[in-house]
Tab-separated table of N, CA and C in Angstrom:
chain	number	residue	atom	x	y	z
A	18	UNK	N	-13.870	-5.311	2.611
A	18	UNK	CA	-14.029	-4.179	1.712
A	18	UNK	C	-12.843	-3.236	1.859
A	19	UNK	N	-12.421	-2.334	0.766
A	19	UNK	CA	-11.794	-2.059	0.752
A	19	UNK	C	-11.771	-0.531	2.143
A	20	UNK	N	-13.060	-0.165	2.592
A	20	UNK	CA	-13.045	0.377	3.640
A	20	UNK	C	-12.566	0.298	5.154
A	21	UNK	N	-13.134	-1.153	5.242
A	21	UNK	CA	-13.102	-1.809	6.684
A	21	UNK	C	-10.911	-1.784	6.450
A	22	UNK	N	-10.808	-1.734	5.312
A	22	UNK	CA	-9.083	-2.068	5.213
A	22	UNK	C	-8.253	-0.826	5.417
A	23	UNK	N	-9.294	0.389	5.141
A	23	UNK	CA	-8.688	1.807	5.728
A	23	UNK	C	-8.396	1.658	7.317
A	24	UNK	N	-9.004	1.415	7.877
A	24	UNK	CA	-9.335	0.989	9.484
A	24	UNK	C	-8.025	0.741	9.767
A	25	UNK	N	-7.430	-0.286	9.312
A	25	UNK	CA	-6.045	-1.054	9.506
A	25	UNK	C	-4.344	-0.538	9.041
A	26	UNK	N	-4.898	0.398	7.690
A	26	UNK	CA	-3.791	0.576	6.986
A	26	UNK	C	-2.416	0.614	7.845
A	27	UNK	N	-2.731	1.687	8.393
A	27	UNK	CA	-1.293	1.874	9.610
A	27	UNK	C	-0.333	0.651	9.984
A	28	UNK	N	-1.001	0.058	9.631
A	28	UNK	CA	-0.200	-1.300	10.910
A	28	UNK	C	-0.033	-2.584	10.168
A	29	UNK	N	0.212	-2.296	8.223
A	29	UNK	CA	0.702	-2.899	7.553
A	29	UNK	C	1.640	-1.925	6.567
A	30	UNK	N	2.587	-3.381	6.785
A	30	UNK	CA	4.113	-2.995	5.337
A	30	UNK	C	3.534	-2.416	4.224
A	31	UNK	N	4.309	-1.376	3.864
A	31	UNK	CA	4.104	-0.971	2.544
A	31	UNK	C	4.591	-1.813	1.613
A	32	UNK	N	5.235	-2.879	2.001
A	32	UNK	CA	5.290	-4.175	1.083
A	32	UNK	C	5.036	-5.552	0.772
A	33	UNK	N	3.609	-5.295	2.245
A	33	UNK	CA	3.007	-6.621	2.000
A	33	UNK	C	2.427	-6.870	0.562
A	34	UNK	N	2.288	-8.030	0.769
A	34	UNK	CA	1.613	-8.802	-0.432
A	34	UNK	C	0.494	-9.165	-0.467
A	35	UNK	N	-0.459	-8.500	-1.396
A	35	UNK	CA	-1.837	-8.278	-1.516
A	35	UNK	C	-2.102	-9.029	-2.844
A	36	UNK	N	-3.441	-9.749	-3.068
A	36	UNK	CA	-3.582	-10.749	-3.710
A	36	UNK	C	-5.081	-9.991	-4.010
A	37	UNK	N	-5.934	-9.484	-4.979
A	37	UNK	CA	-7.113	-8.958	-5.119
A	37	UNK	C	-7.657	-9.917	-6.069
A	38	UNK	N	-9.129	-10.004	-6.101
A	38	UNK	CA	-10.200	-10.162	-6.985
A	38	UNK	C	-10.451	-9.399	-8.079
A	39	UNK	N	-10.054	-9.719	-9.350
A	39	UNK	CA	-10.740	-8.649	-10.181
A	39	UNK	C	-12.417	-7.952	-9.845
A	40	UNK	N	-13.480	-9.067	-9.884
A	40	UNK	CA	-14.091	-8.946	-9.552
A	40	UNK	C	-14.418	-9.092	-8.650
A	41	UNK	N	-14.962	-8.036	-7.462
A	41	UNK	CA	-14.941	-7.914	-5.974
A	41	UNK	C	-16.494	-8.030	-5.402
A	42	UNK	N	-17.151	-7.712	-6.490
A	42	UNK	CA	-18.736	-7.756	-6.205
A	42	UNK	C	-19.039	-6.400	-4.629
A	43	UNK	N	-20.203	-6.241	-4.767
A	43	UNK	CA	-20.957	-4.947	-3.841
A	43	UNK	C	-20.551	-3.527	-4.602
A	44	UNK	N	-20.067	-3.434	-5.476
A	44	UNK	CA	-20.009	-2.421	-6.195
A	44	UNK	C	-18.709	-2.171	-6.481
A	45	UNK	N	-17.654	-3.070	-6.313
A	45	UNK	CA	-16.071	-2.558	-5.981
A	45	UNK	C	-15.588	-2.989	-6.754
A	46	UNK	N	-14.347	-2.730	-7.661
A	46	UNK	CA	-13.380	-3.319	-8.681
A	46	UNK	C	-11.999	-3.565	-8.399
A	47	UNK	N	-11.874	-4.445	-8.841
A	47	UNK	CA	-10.379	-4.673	-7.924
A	47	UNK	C	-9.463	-4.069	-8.806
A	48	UNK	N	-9.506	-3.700	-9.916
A	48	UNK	CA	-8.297	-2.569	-11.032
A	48	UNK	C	-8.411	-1.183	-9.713
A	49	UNK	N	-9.926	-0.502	-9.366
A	49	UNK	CA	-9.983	0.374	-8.524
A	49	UNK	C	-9.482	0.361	-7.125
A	50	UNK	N	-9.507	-0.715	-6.468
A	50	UNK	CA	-9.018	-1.409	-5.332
A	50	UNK	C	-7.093	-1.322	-5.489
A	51	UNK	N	-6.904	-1.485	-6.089
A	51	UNK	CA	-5.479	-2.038	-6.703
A	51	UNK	C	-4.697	-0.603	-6.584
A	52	UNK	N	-5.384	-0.146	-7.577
A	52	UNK	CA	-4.996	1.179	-7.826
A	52	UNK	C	-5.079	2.672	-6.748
A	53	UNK	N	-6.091	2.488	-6.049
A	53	UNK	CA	-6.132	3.169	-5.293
A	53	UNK	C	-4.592	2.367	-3.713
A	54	UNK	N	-4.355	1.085	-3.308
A	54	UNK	CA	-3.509	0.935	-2.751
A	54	UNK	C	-2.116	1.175	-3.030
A	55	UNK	N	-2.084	1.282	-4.676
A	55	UNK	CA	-0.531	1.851	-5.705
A	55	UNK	C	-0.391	3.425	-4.675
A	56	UNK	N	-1.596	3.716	-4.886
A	56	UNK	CA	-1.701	5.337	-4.500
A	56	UNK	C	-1.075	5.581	-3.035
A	57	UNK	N	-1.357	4.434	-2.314
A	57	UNK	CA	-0.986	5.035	-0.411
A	57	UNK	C	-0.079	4.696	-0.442
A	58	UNK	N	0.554	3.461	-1.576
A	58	UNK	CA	2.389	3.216	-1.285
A	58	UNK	C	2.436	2.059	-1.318
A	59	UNK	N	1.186	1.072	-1.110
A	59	UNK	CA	1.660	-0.169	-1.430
A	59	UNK	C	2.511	-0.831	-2.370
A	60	UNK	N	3.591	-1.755	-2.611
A	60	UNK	CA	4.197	-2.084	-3.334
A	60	UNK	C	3.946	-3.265	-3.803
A	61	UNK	N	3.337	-4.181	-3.489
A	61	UNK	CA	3.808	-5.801	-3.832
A	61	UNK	C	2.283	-6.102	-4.008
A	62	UNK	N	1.549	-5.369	-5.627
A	62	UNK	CA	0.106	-6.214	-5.408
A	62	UNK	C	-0.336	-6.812	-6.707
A	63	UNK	N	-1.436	-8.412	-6.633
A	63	UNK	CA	-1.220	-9.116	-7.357
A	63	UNK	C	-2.996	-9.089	-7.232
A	64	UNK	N	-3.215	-9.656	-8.832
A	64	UNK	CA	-4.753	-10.032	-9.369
A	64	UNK	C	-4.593	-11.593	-9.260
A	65	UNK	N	-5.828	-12.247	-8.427
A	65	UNK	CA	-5.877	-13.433	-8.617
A	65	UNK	C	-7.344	-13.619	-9.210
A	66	UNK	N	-7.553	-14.097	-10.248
A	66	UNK	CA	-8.351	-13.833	-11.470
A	66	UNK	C	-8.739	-15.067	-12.180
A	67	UNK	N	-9.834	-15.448	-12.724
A	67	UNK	CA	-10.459	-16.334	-13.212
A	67	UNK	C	-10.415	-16.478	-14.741
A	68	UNK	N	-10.624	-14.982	-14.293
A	68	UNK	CA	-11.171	-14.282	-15.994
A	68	UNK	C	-9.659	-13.925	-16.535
A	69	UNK	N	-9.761	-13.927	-18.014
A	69	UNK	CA	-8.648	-13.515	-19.169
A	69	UNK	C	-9.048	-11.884	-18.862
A	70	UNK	N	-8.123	-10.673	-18.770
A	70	UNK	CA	-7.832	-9.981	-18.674
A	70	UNK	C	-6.916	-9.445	-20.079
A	71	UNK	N	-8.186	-9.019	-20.903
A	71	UNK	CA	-7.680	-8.663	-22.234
A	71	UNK	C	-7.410	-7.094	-22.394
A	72	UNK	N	-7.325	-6.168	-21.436
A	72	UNK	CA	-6.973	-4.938	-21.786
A	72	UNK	C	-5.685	-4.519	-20.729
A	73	UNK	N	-4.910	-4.017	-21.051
A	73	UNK	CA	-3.425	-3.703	-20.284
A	73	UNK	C	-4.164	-2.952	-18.935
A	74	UNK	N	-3.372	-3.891	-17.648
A	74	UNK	CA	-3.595	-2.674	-17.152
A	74	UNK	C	-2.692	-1.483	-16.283
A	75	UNK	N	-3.338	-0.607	-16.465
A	75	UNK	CA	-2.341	0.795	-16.259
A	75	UNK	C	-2.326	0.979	-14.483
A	76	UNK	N	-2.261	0.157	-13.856
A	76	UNK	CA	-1.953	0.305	-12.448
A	76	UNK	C	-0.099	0.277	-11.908
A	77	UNK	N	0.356	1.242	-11.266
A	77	UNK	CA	1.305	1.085	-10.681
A	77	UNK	C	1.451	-0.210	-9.885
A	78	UNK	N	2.841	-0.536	-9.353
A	78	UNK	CA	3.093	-1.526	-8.388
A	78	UNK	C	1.959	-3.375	-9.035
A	79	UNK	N	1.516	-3.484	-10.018
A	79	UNK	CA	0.853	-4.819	-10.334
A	79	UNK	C	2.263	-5.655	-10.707
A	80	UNK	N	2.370	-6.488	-9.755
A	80	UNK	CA	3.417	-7.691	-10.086
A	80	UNK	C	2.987	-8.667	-10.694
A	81	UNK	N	1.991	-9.300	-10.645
A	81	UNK	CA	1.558	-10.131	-11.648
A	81	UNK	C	0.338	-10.707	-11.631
A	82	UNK	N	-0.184	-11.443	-12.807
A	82	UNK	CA	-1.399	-11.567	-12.585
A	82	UNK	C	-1.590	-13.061	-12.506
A	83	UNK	N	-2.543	-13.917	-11.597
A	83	UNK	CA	-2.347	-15.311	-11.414
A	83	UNK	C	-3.970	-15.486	-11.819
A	84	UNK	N	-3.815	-17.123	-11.416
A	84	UNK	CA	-5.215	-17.786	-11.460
A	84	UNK	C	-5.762	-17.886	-9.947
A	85	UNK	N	-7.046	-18.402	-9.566
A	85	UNK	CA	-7.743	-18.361	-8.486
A	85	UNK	C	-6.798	-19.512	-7.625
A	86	UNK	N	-6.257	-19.940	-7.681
A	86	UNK	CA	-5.564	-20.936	-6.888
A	86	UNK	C	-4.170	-19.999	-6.460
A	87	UNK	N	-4.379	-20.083	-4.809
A	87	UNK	CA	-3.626	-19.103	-4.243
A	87	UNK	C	-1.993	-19.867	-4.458
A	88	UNK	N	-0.912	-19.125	-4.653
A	88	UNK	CA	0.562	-19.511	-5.017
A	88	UNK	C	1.148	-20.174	-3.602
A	89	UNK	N	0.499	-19.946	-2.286
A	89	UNK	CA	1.629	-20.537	-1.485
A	89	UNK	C	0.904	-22.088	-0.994
């Protein structure tokens, strides 16, 4: 959750590479997730997504958006 990840922040790059769920399930959104990490400085973050994503989205720092099959 995106809480238990406050815990840690400190002791990651502001340019790691973060890979989110649109849908995060327990009440969480990953546009909100996303966006709120644009906010502390993260730089390098990506939607890995199932779903078509038909409305722009207005998040800082989104490099791109993939399918559920992780890139490395």
């Amino acid at each position: 959750s995106y809480a238990d990840f406050l815990k840690q922040d400190f002791d990651i790059p502001k340019d790691a590479e973060f890979f989110i769920d649109y849908n995060l399930g327990n009440d969480e959104k990953g546009d909100e997730v996303a966006s709120k990490l644009s906010h502390r400085g993260f730089t390098n973050i990506n939607f890995a997504t199932g779903q078509d994503l038909l409305t722009p989205l207005n998040i800082e720092n989104i490099n791109r958006i993939i399918g559920k099959f992780f890139p490395y």
